[in-house]
Coordinates of C-alpha atoms (C1' of nucleotides) in Angstrom, one line a residue:
Chain B
M1 CA -0.5 -100.6 -55.2
Q2 CA 0.3 -104.1 -56.1
S3 CA -1.6 -103.9 -59.4
V4 CA 0.8 -101.2 -60.7
K5 CA 3.2 -103.2 -62.7
P6 CA 6.2 -101.7 -64.5
D7 CA 4.5 -103.0 -67.7
Q8 CA 6.9 -101.3 -70.1
G9 CA 6.9 -104.4 -72.2
Q10 CA 3.6 -106.1 -71.7
S11 CA 3.3 -107.1 -75.4
E12 CA 6.9 -108.3 -75.3
Q13 CA 6.2 -110.6 -72.4
I14 CA 3.2 -112.0 -74.2
A15 CA 5.2 -112.4 -77.4
S16 CA 7.9 -114.2 -75.4
Q17 CA 5.5 -116.6 -73.8
L18 CA 3.9 -117.4 -77.2
R19 CA 7.4 -117.8 -78.6
N20 CA 8.2 -120.4 -76.0
D21 CA 4.9 -122.2 -76.6
I22 CA 5.7 -122.5 -80.3
I23 CA 9.4 -123.4 -80.0
S24 CA 8.6 -126.0 -77.3
G25 CA 6.2 -127.6 -79.8
R26 CA 3.2 -127.2 -77.5
M27 CA 1.5 -125.4 -80.4
K28 CA 1.6 -127.4 -83.6
E29 CA 2.0 -126.1 -87.1
G30 CA -1.1 -124.5 -88.5
A31 CA -2.7 -124.0 -85.1
P32 CA -4.7 -120.8 -85.0
L33 CA -4.0 -118.0 -82.5
R34 CA -7.3 -116.3 -81.9
E35 CA -7.0 -112.7 -80.5
I36 CA -10.0 -113.0 -78.2
A37 CA -9.0 -116.3 -76.7
L38 CA -5.5 -115.0 -76.0
A39 CA -6.9 -111.7 -74.6
K40 CA -8.9 -113.7 -72.0
Q41 CA -6.0 -116.0 -71.3
F42 CA -3.6 -113.2 -70.6
K43 CA -6.2 -111.0 -69.0
V44 CA -5.6 -108.0 -71.2
G45 CA -7.4 -106.3 -74.1
R46 CA -6.8 -107.2 -77.7
G47 CA -4.4 -104.3 -78.3
P48 CA -1.4 -105.8 -76.7
I49 CA -2.2 -109.2 -78.2
R50 CA -2.2 -107.7 -81.7
E51 CA 1.1 -106.1 -81.1
A52 CA 2.6 -109.3 -79.8
L53 CA 1.2 -111.2 -82.8
Q54 CA 2.6 -108.7 -85.3
R55 CA 6.0 -109.0 -83.7
L56 CA 5.9 -112.8 -84.0
S57 CA 4.7 -112.4 -87.6
H58 CA 7.7 -110.3 -88.4
E59 CA 9.9 -112.9 -86.8
G60 CA 8.4 -115.6 -88.9
M61 CA 7.0 -117.6 -86.0
V62 CA 3.4 -117.2 -87.3
T63 CA 1.9 -116.3 -90.6
A64 CA -0.8 -113.6 -90.8
K65 CA -3.5 -113.6 -93.5
P66 CA -5.5 -110.4 -93.6
N67 CA -9.0 -110.6 -92.1
C68 CA -8.3 -114.2 -91.4
G69 CA -6.0 -114.3 -88.3
V70 CA -2.6 -115.8 -87.6
R71 CA -1.5 -119.4 -87.4
V72 CA 1.7 -121.1 -86.3
A73 CA 3.9 -120.9 -89.3
A74 CA 5.1 -124.0 -91.2
S75 CA 8.7 -124.8 -90.5
P76 CA 11.0 -123.6 -93.2
P77 CA 12.7 -126.4 -95.1
N78 CA 15.8 -127.8 -93.5
S79 CA 17.8 -126.5 -96.4
I80 CA 17.5 -123.0 -94.9
Q81 CA 20.2 -124.1 -92.4
E82 CA 22.7 -124.2 -95.2
L83 CA 22.0 -120.5 -95.7
I84 CA 21.8 -119.3 -92.1
I85 CA 25.0 -121.0 -91.0
P86 CA 27.3 -118.9 -93.2
L87 CA 25.2 -115.8 -92.5
R88 CA 25.6 -116.3 -88.8
R89 CA 29.3 -116.9 -89.2
T90 CA 29.7 -113.6 -91.1
L91 CA 27.6 -111.6 -88.7
E92 CA 28.9 -113.0 -85.4
T93 CA 32.6 -112.7 -86.4
F94 CA 31.9 -109.2 -87.6
A95 CA 30.4 -108.4 -84.1
L96 CA 33.3 -110.0 -82.2
R97 CA 35.8 -108.1 -84.3
S98 CA 34.1 -104.8 -83.5
F99 CA 34.7 -105.0 -79.7
Y100 CA 37.5 -107.4 -79.4
H101 CA 40.0 -104.7 -78.7
D102 CA 37.8 -103.5 -75.8
L103 CA 37.2 -106.7 -73.9
K104 CA 36.5 -106.0 -70.2
P105 CA 36.3 -108.1 -67.1
T106 CA 32.5 -107.7 -67.1
D107 CA 32.3 -109.4 -70.4
F108 CA 34.0 -112.5 -69.1
Q109 CA 31.8 -112.3 -66.0
R110 CA 28.8 -112.5 -68.2
W111 CA 30.2 -115.4 -70.2
D112 CA 31.3 -117.3 -67.1
D113 CA 27.7 -116.9 -65.8
I114 CA 26.3 -118.4 -68.9
L115 CA 28.9 -121.2 -68.9
Q116 CA 28.1 -122.0 -65.3
R117 CA 24.4 -122.4 -66.1
M118 CA 25.1 -124.2 -69.3
R119 CA 27.3 -126.7 -67.4
R120 CA 24.5 -127.4 -64.9
A121 CA 22.0 -127.8 -67.8
C122 CA 24.3 -130.2 -69.6
E123 CA 25.0 -132.3 -66.5
N124 CA 21.3 -132.7 -65.9
C125 CA 20.7 -133.4 -69.6
D126 CA 18.3 -130.5 -69.6
Y127 CA 18.0 -130.3 -73.3
A128 CA 15.7 -127.3 -73.4
S129 CA 17.8 -125.1 -71.2
T130 CA 20.9 -126.2 -73.1
V131 CA 19.5 -124.9 -76.3
E132 CA 18.4 -121.7 -74.7
L133 CA 21.8 -121.1 -73.2
D134 CA 23.5 -121.9 -76.5
I135 CA 21.4 -119.2 -78.1
E136 CA 22.0 -116.8 -75.2
F137 CA 25.7 -117.1 -75.5
H138 CA 25.8 -116.2 -79.2
Q139 CA 23.3 -113.5 -78.7
S140 CA 25.5 -112.0 -75.9
I141 CA 28.3 -111.6 -78.5
V142 CA 26.0 -109.8 -80.9
E143 CA 24.6 -107.6 -78.2
R144 CA 28.0 -106.7 -77.0
A145 CA 28.7 -104.9 -80.3
E146 CA 26.1 -102.4 -79.1
Q147 CA 24.7 -101.9 -82.6
S148 CA 21.0 -102.5 -82.5
D149 CA 21.0 -103.2 -86.3
L150 CA 23.2 -106.2 -85.8
L151 CA 20.9 -107.7 -83.2
S152 CA 17.9 -107.1 -85.4
I153 CA 19.4 -108.9 -88.3
W154 CA 20.7 -111.7 -86.1
L155 CA 17.3 -112.3 -84.5
T156 CA 15.6 -112.4 -87.9
M157 CA 18.0 -115.1 -89.0
V158 CA 18.0 -117.2 -85.8
S159 CA 14.3 -117.3 -85.3
R160 CA 14.0 -119.3 -88.5
L161 CA 15.9 -122.1 -86.9
R162 CA 13.2 -123.0 -84.4
H163 CA 12.5 -126.3 -86.1
Q164 CA 16.1 -127.3 -85.8
F165 CA 15.8 -126.5 -82.1
Q166 CA 12.6 -128.4 -81.6
Q167 CA 13.7 -131.7 -82.9
G168 CA 17.0 -132.4 -81.1
H169 CA 19.7 -131.3 -83.4
R170 CA 22.4 -133.9 -83.9
K171 CA 24.8 -131.3 -82.5
Y172 CA 23.5 -132.2 -79.0
D173 CA 24.1 -135.9 -79.2
D174 CA 26.7 -135.8 -76.4
A175 CA 25.3 -133.9 -73.5
M176 CA 28.5 -132.3 -72.3
K177 CA 30.0 -131.6 -75.7
I178 CA 28.3 -128.3 -76.1
Y179 CA 29.5 -127.0 -72.7
Y180 CA 33.1 -127.9 -73.4
E181 CA 32.8 -126.3 -76.8
H182 CA 31.7 -123.0 -75.4
A183 CA 34.1 -123.1 -72.5
A184 CA 36.8 -123.5 -75.1
I185 CA 35.6 -120.4 -77.0
V186 CA 35.8 -118.2 -73.9
A187 CA 39.2 -119.6 -73.1
I188 CA 40.5 -118.6 -76.5
F189 CA 38.9 -115.1 -76.1
Q190 CA 41.0 -114.7 -72.9
T191 CA 44.2 -115.3 -74.7
G192 CA 43.6 -112.1 -76.8
D193 CA 44.4 -113.8 -80.1
L194 CA 41.9 -112.2 -82.4
E195 CA 42.4 -114.5 -85.5
Q196 CA 42.3 -117.6 -83.4
S197 CA 39.2 -116.4 -81.6
L198 CA 37.4 -115.6 -84.9
Q199 CA 38.2 -119.0 -86.2
T200 CA 37.1 -120.8 -83.1
L201 CA 33.8 -118.9 -83.0
E202 CA 33.2 -119.5 -86.7
W203 CA 33.8 -123.2 -86.3
S204 CA 31.4 -123.5 -83.5
I205 CA 28.5 -122.3 -85.6
S206 CA 27.1 -125.4 -87.2
Chain W
M1 CA -19.4 -96.5 -102.5
Q2 CA -16.1 -94.9 -103.3
S3 CA -15.0 -95.0 -99.7
V4 CA -15.0 -98.8 -99.7
K5 CA -11.4 -99.5 -100.3
P6 CA -9.9 -103.0 -100.4
D7 CA -8.0 -101.8 -97.4
Q8 CA -6.1 -105.1 -96.9
G9 CA -3.0 -103.2 -96.0
Q10 CA -4.0 -99.8 -94.6
S11 CA -1.1 -99.9 -92.1
E12 CA 1.2 -101.1 -94.8
Q13 CA 0.4 -98.1 -97.0
I14 CA 1.0 -95.8 -94.1
A15 CA 4.3 -97.4 -93.3
S16 CA 5.3 -97.2 -97.0
Q17 CA 4.6 -93.5 -97.1
L18 CA 6.5 -92.8 -93.9
R19 CA 9.3 -95.0 -95.2
N20 CA 9.6 -92.8 -98.3
D21 CA 9.5 -89.7 -96.2
I22 CA 12.4 -91.0 -94.2
I23 CA 14.5 -92.4 -97.1
S24 CA 14.0 -89.2 -99.2
G25 CA 15.4 -87.3 -96.3
R26 CA 12.3 -85.2 -95.8
M27 CA 12.3 -86.3 -92.2
K28 CA 15.6 -85.7 -90.5
E29 CA 17.3 -87.9 -87.9
G30 CA 15.8 -87.6 -84.5
A31 CA 12.5 -86.0 -85.7
P32 CA 9.6 -87.3 -83.6
L33 CA 6.7 -89.1 -85.1
R34 CA 3.6 -88.3 -83.0
E35 CA 0.8 -90.7 -83.2
I36 CA -2.0 -88.2 -82.9
A37 CA -0.5 -85.9 -85.6
L38 CA -0.1 -88.8 -88.0
A39 CA -3.6 -90.0 -87.2
K40 CA -5.0 -86.7 -88.2
Q41 CA -2.7 -86.5 -91.2
F42 CA -3.8 -89.9 -92.6
K43 CA -7.4 -89.5 -91.4
V44 CA -7.4 -92.7 -89.4
G45 CA -7.4 -93.7 -85.8
R46 CA -4.3 -94.3 -83.8
G47 CA -4.5 -98.1 -84.2
P48 CA -3.2 -98.4 -87.7
I49 CA -0.6 -95.7 -87.0
R50 CA 0.8 -97.7 -84.1
E51 CA 1.0 -100.8 -86.4
A52 CA 2.8 -98.9 -89.1
L53 CA 5.2 -97.5 -86.5
Q54 CA 5.9 -100.8 -85.0
R55 CA 6.7 -102.2 -88.4
L56 CA 9.1 -99.4 -89.2
S57 CA 10.7 -99.9 -85.8
H58 CA 11.4 -103.5 -86.6
E59 CA 12.9 -102.4 -89.9
G60 CA 15.2 -100.0 -88.1
M61 CA 13.8 -96.9 -89.7
V62 CA 12.7 -95.5 -86.4
T63 CA 13.6 -96.1 -82.7
A64 CA 10.9 -96.6 -80.2
K65 CA 11.3 -95.7 -76.5
P66 CA 8.6 -97.0 -74.2
N67 CA 6.1 -94.3 -73.1
C68 CA 8.1 -91.8 -75.0
G69 CA 7.3 -92.2 -78.7
V70 CA 9.3 -93.0 -81.8
R71 CA 11.8 -90.9 -83.6
V72 CA 13.6 -91.2 -86.9
A73 CA 16.5 -93.5 -86.2
A74 CA 20.1 -92.4 -86.5
S75 CA 21.8 -93.8 -89.5
P76 CA 23.9 -96.8 -88.8
P77 CA 27.6 -96.3 -89.2
N78 CA 28.9 -96.7 -92.7
S79 CA 30.8 -99.7 -91.5
I80 CA 27.6 -101.7 -91.5
Q81 CA 28.0 -101.8 -95.3
E82 CA 31.1 -104.0 -94.9
L83 CA 28.8 -106.5 -93.1
I84 CA 25.8 -106.3 -95.3
I85 CA 27.6 -106.8 -98.6
P86 CA 28.9 -110.3 -97.8
L87 CA 25.5 -111.2 -96.2
R88 CA 23.7 -110.1 -99.4
R89 CA 26.1 -112.0 -101.6
T90 CA 25.5 -115.2 -99.6
L91 CA 21.7 -114.8 -99.5
E92 CA 21.1 -113.7 -103.1
T93 CA 23.4 -116.4 -104.6
F94 CA 21.6 -118.9 -102.4
A95 CA 18.3 -117.7 -103.8
L96 CA 19.5 -117.8 -107.4
R97 CA 20.8 -121.3 -107.0
S98 CA 17.5 -122.5 -105.7
F99 CA 15.5 -121.8 -108.8
Y100 CA 18.2 -121.5 -111.5
H101 CA 17.3 -125.0 -112.9
D102 CA 13.7 -123.8 -113.3
L103 CA 14.1 -120.5 -115.1
K104 CA 11.0 -119.7 -117.2
P105 CA 10.3 -117.1 -119.9
T106 CA 8.1 -115.2 -117.5
D107 CA 11.2 -114.6 -115.3
F108 CA 13.1 -113.0 -118.1
Q109 CA 10.0 -111.0 -119.0
R110 CA 10.0 -109.5 -115.5
W111 CA 13.7 -108.7 -115.6
D112 CA 13.4 -107.2 -119.1
D113 CA 10.6 -105.0 -117.8
I114 CA 12.8 -103.8 -114.9
L115 CA 15.7 -103.3 -117.2
Q116 CA 13.6 -101.2 -119.6
R117 CA 12.5 -98.9 -116.8
M118 CA 16.0 -98.8 -115.4
R119 CA 17.3 -97.7 -118.8
R120 CA 14.9 -94.9 -119.0
A121 CA 15.7 -93.8 -115.4
C122 CA 19.5 -93.9 -116.1
E123 CA 19.1 -92.0 -119.4
N124 CA 17.1 -89.3 -117.6
C125 CA 19.6 -89.2 -114.7
D126 CA 16.6 -89.9 -112.5
Y127 CA 18.7 -90.9 -109.5
A128 CA 15.8 -91.8 -107.1
S129 CA 14.2 -94.2 -109.6
T130 CA 17.5 -95.8 -110.5
V131 CA 18.1 -96.7 -106.8
E132 CA 14.5 -98.0 -106.5
L133 CA 14.9 -100.2 -109.6
D134 CA 18.3 -101.4 -108.4
I135 CA 16.6 -102.6 -105.2
E136 CA 13.6 -104.0 -107.2
F137 CA 15.9 -106.1 -109.4
H138 CA 17.7 -107.8 -106.5
Q139 CA 14.5 -108.2 -104.6
S140 CA 12.9 -109.9 -107.6
I141 CA 15.6 -112.6 -107.4
V142 CA 15.0 -113.2 -103.7
E143 CA 11.2 -113.3 -104.3
R144 CA 11.6 -115.7 -107.1
A145 CA 12.9 -118.3 -104.7
E146 CA 9.4 -118.4 -103.2
Q147 CA 10.6 -118.8 -99.6
S148 CA 9.1 -116.1 -97.5
D149 CA 11.9 -116.5 -95.0
L150 CA 14.5 -115.5 -97.5
L151 CA 12.7 -112.3 -98.3
S152 CA 12.2 -111.4 -94.6
I153 CA 15.9 -111.8 -93.9
W154 CA 16.8 -109.9 -97.0
L155 CA 14.5 -107.0 -96.3
T156 CA 15.8 -106.8 -92.7
M157 CA 19.4 -106.4 -94.1
V158 CA 18.6 -104.0 -97.0
S159 CA 16.5 -101.6 -95.0
R160 CA 19.6 -100.7 -93.0
L161 CA 21.3 -99.3 -96.1
R162 CA 18.9 -96.4 -96.3
H163 CA 21.6 -93.9 -95.6
Q164 CA 23.8 -95.2 -98.4
F165 CA 20.8 -94.7 -100.6
Q166 CA 20.1 -91.1 -99.4
Q167 CA 23.5 -89.7 -100.1
G168 CA 24.3 -90.7 -103.6
H169 CA 26.4 -93.8 -103.4
R170 CA 29.7 -93.6 -105.3
K171 CA 28.4 -96.6 -107.3
Y172 CA 26.1 -94.3 -109.2
D173 CA 28.8 -91.9 -110.5
D174 CA 28.3 -92.8 -114.1
A175 CA 24.6 -92.7 -114.9
M176 CA 24.4 -95.5 -117.4
K177 CA 26.9 -97.8 -115.6
I178 CA 24.3 -99.4 -113.4
Y179 CA 22.0 -100.2 -116.3
Y180 CA 24.7 -101.9 -118.3
E181 CA 25.7 -103.8 -115.2
H182 CA 22.3 -105.3 -114.7
A183 CA 21.7 -105.9 -118.3
A184 CA 24.9 -108.0 -118.3
I185 CA 23.6 -110.0 -115.4
V186 CA 20.4 -110.9 -117.2
A187 CA 22.4 -111.8 -120.3
I188 CA 24.6 -114.2 -118.3
F189 CA 21.5 -115.8 -116.8
Q190 CA 20.2 -116.5 -120.3
T191 CA 23.3 -118.5 -121.1
G192 CA 22.3 -121.0 -118.5
D193 CA 25.8 -121.1 -117.0
L194 CA 25.1 -121.4 -113.2
E195 CA 28.6 -120.8 -111.9
Q196 CA 29.2 -117.8 -114.2
S197 CA 25.8 -116.4 -113.2
L198 CA 26.5 -116.7 -109.5
Q199 CA 29.9 -115.0 -109.9
T200 CA 28.4 -112.1 -111.9
L201 CA 25.6 -111.6 -109.4
E202 CA 28.0 -111.7 -106.5
W203 CA 30.3 -109.2 -108.1
S204 CA 27.5 -106.8 -108.8
I205 CA 26.7 -106.5 -105.1
S206 CA 28.9 -103.8 -103.8
Chain T
dA1 C1' 22.2 -68.1 -58.7
dT2 C1' 21.5 -72.9 -58.1
dT3 C1' 19.3 -77.0 -56.7
dA4 C1' 15.5 -79.7 -55.6
dC5 C1' 10.8 -80.5 -55.7
dC6 C1' 6.3 -80.4 -57.6
dC7 C1' 2.8 -79.8 -60.9
dA8 C1' 0.6 -79.5 -65.4
dA9 C1' 0.5 -80.5 -70.2
dA10 C1' 1.4 -83.6 -73.8
dT11 C1' 2.0 -88.3 -75.2
dT12 C1' 1.8 -93.1 -75.1
dG13 C1' -0.6 -97.5 -73.2
dT14 C1' -4.9 -99.8 -72.8
dC15 C1' -9.6 -101.0 -73.1
dA16 C1' -14.4 -102.0 -74.7
dA17 C1' -17.7 -101.2 -78.3
dC18 C1' -18.7 -101.0 -83.3
dA19 C1' -18.1 -102.0 -88.4
dA20 C1' -16.3 -104.9 -92.0
dT21 C1' -15.0 -109.3 -93.6
dA22 C1' -14.2 -114.3 -94.2
dT23 C1' -15.6 -118.9 -92.9
dA24 C1' -19.0 -122.5 -92.6
dA25 C1' -23.3 -124.4 -92.3
dC26 C1' -27.8 -124.6 -94.4
dC27 C1' -31.2 -124.5 -97.7
dT28 C1' -33.0 -124.7 -102.4
dG29 C1' -33.4 -126.6 -106.9
dA30 C1' -32.2 -129.5 -110.5
Chain F
dT1 C1' -26.9 -136.6 -104.7
dC2 C1' -24.7 -132.5 -105.7
dA3 C1' -24.0 -127.7 -107.2
dG4 C1' -25.0 -123.0 -106.3
dG5 C1' -26.4 -119.4 -103.6
dT6 C1' -27.6 -117.4 -98.9
dT7 C1' -27.6 -116.5 -94.3
dA8 C1' -25.5 -116.9 -89.6
dT9 C1' -21.7 -116.9 -86.9
dA10 C1' -17.2 -116.0 -85.6
dT11 C1' -13.1 -113.3 -86.2
dT12 C1' -10.5 -109.5 -87.5
dG13 C1' -10.1 -104.3 -88.4
dT14 C1' -11.0 -99.8 -86.6
dT15 C1' -12.4 -96.1 -83.7
dG16 C1' -12.9 -93.0 -79.7
dA17 C1' -12.5 -92.6 -74.8
dC18 C1' -10.0 -93.4 -70.6
dA19 C1' -5.7 -94.5 -67.6
dA20 C1' -0.8 -94.3 -66.8
dT21 C1' 3.6 -92.3 -67.6
dT22 C1' 7.1 -89.2 -69.1
dT23 C1' 8.7 -84.5 -69.9
dG24 C1' 9.5 -79.8 -69.2
dG25 C1' 8.6 -75.6 -66.8
dG26 C1' 7.8 -73.2 -62.7
dT27 C1' 8.4 -72.2 -57.8
dA28 C1' 10.4 -72.1 -53.5
dA29 C1' 14.2 -72.8 -50.3
dT30 C1' 19.2 -72.6 -49.6

DNA sequence: ATTACCCAAATTGTCAACAATATAACCTGA
DNA sequence: TCAGGTTATATTGTTGACAATTTGGGTAAT
């Protein structure tokens, strides 16, 4: 039957879509997310909606007040960036160190794939895709460590940067700059020089 | 009616109890948490149970496999400590810096209260309470910054240390040591010397 | 004896109805 | 006109029943 979907992650799909709506700015700060409205919109019951909302709440995308519903969370102050940058540097270098001795061709295949898509996005000045690929690249490093705890902590930190993503970060002034930067990172990885790789990765996080 | 409870956080209470059961070691690694059994145990429907379980899953206390249920998560490798210690140092010093210029008598009242209880726990060699108060002290610093994002990130990191709490950490060899250490921290705070306070706090995180 | 297949029991995923609660409009009285 | 209380509505919190999926045992064929 066509209606039989895999459906393992129905709530995750819903959460993902709402995440995009919030990150893209389509939903403004303080906008309410009503369970019934979302249930009708996604053609599901309220159960999966509540799960997705709880997930987003834990990620800090929305704030939930008991018996009152959830709203798009106010953006954290820009000063949070000064905290998250060193945290990310510590975590991502820790992750890279943990599997650097076991780099395989498939790893570089994945990175090359990301780089290819990133190049196209940069060439087309597709800002949204560029941001997403920037995140995907760094996330791929954390995931490669194959320690779910690392990914959980990383996601908790990065999801607080949504405001920096929304309004074009100064980092993305020059369209191609971010592509070259990441291409350089992968090139350093290929040399097998651990210390140099750690430094380059660390420097790229800003 | 006595049955009318405030009930704001029914799922949170359930999650809290399950958390304790896991941290205390009453539930061993890999033990399944069945929704129906828990629902009967807590005398509630499966809805609140699912919410509590999802929360614990996000905290890393349990692992959830789709259509298969949740089990007590395997403890992360001890090496995770080498990551979390520098992360905590960065975050907690960031928090302290943010409100140091605005320290009030009520802040020291709260810390004195914690220290008093910690002293009793140490004197009685009450290991469990000592650990809890150690956490409460550091959490109070993060909370005092009044930025919910900081607390979320901090909780995500600290909840991964459950195994280090379970098996007595070497840090707690000498019963009174931890009390004196924290008393010293508060004493430094009272001098008003920011740099010295940051260093002392940072050094205490190990 | 072993492998493959199938079936049944247990468990999770989902939904619609009901109860409890907060928000907001309205009405009353000074 | 405005303060205080009250009701009405909308929304969340909870429950029990139903659908879909996984798991493990059992059976038959080789």
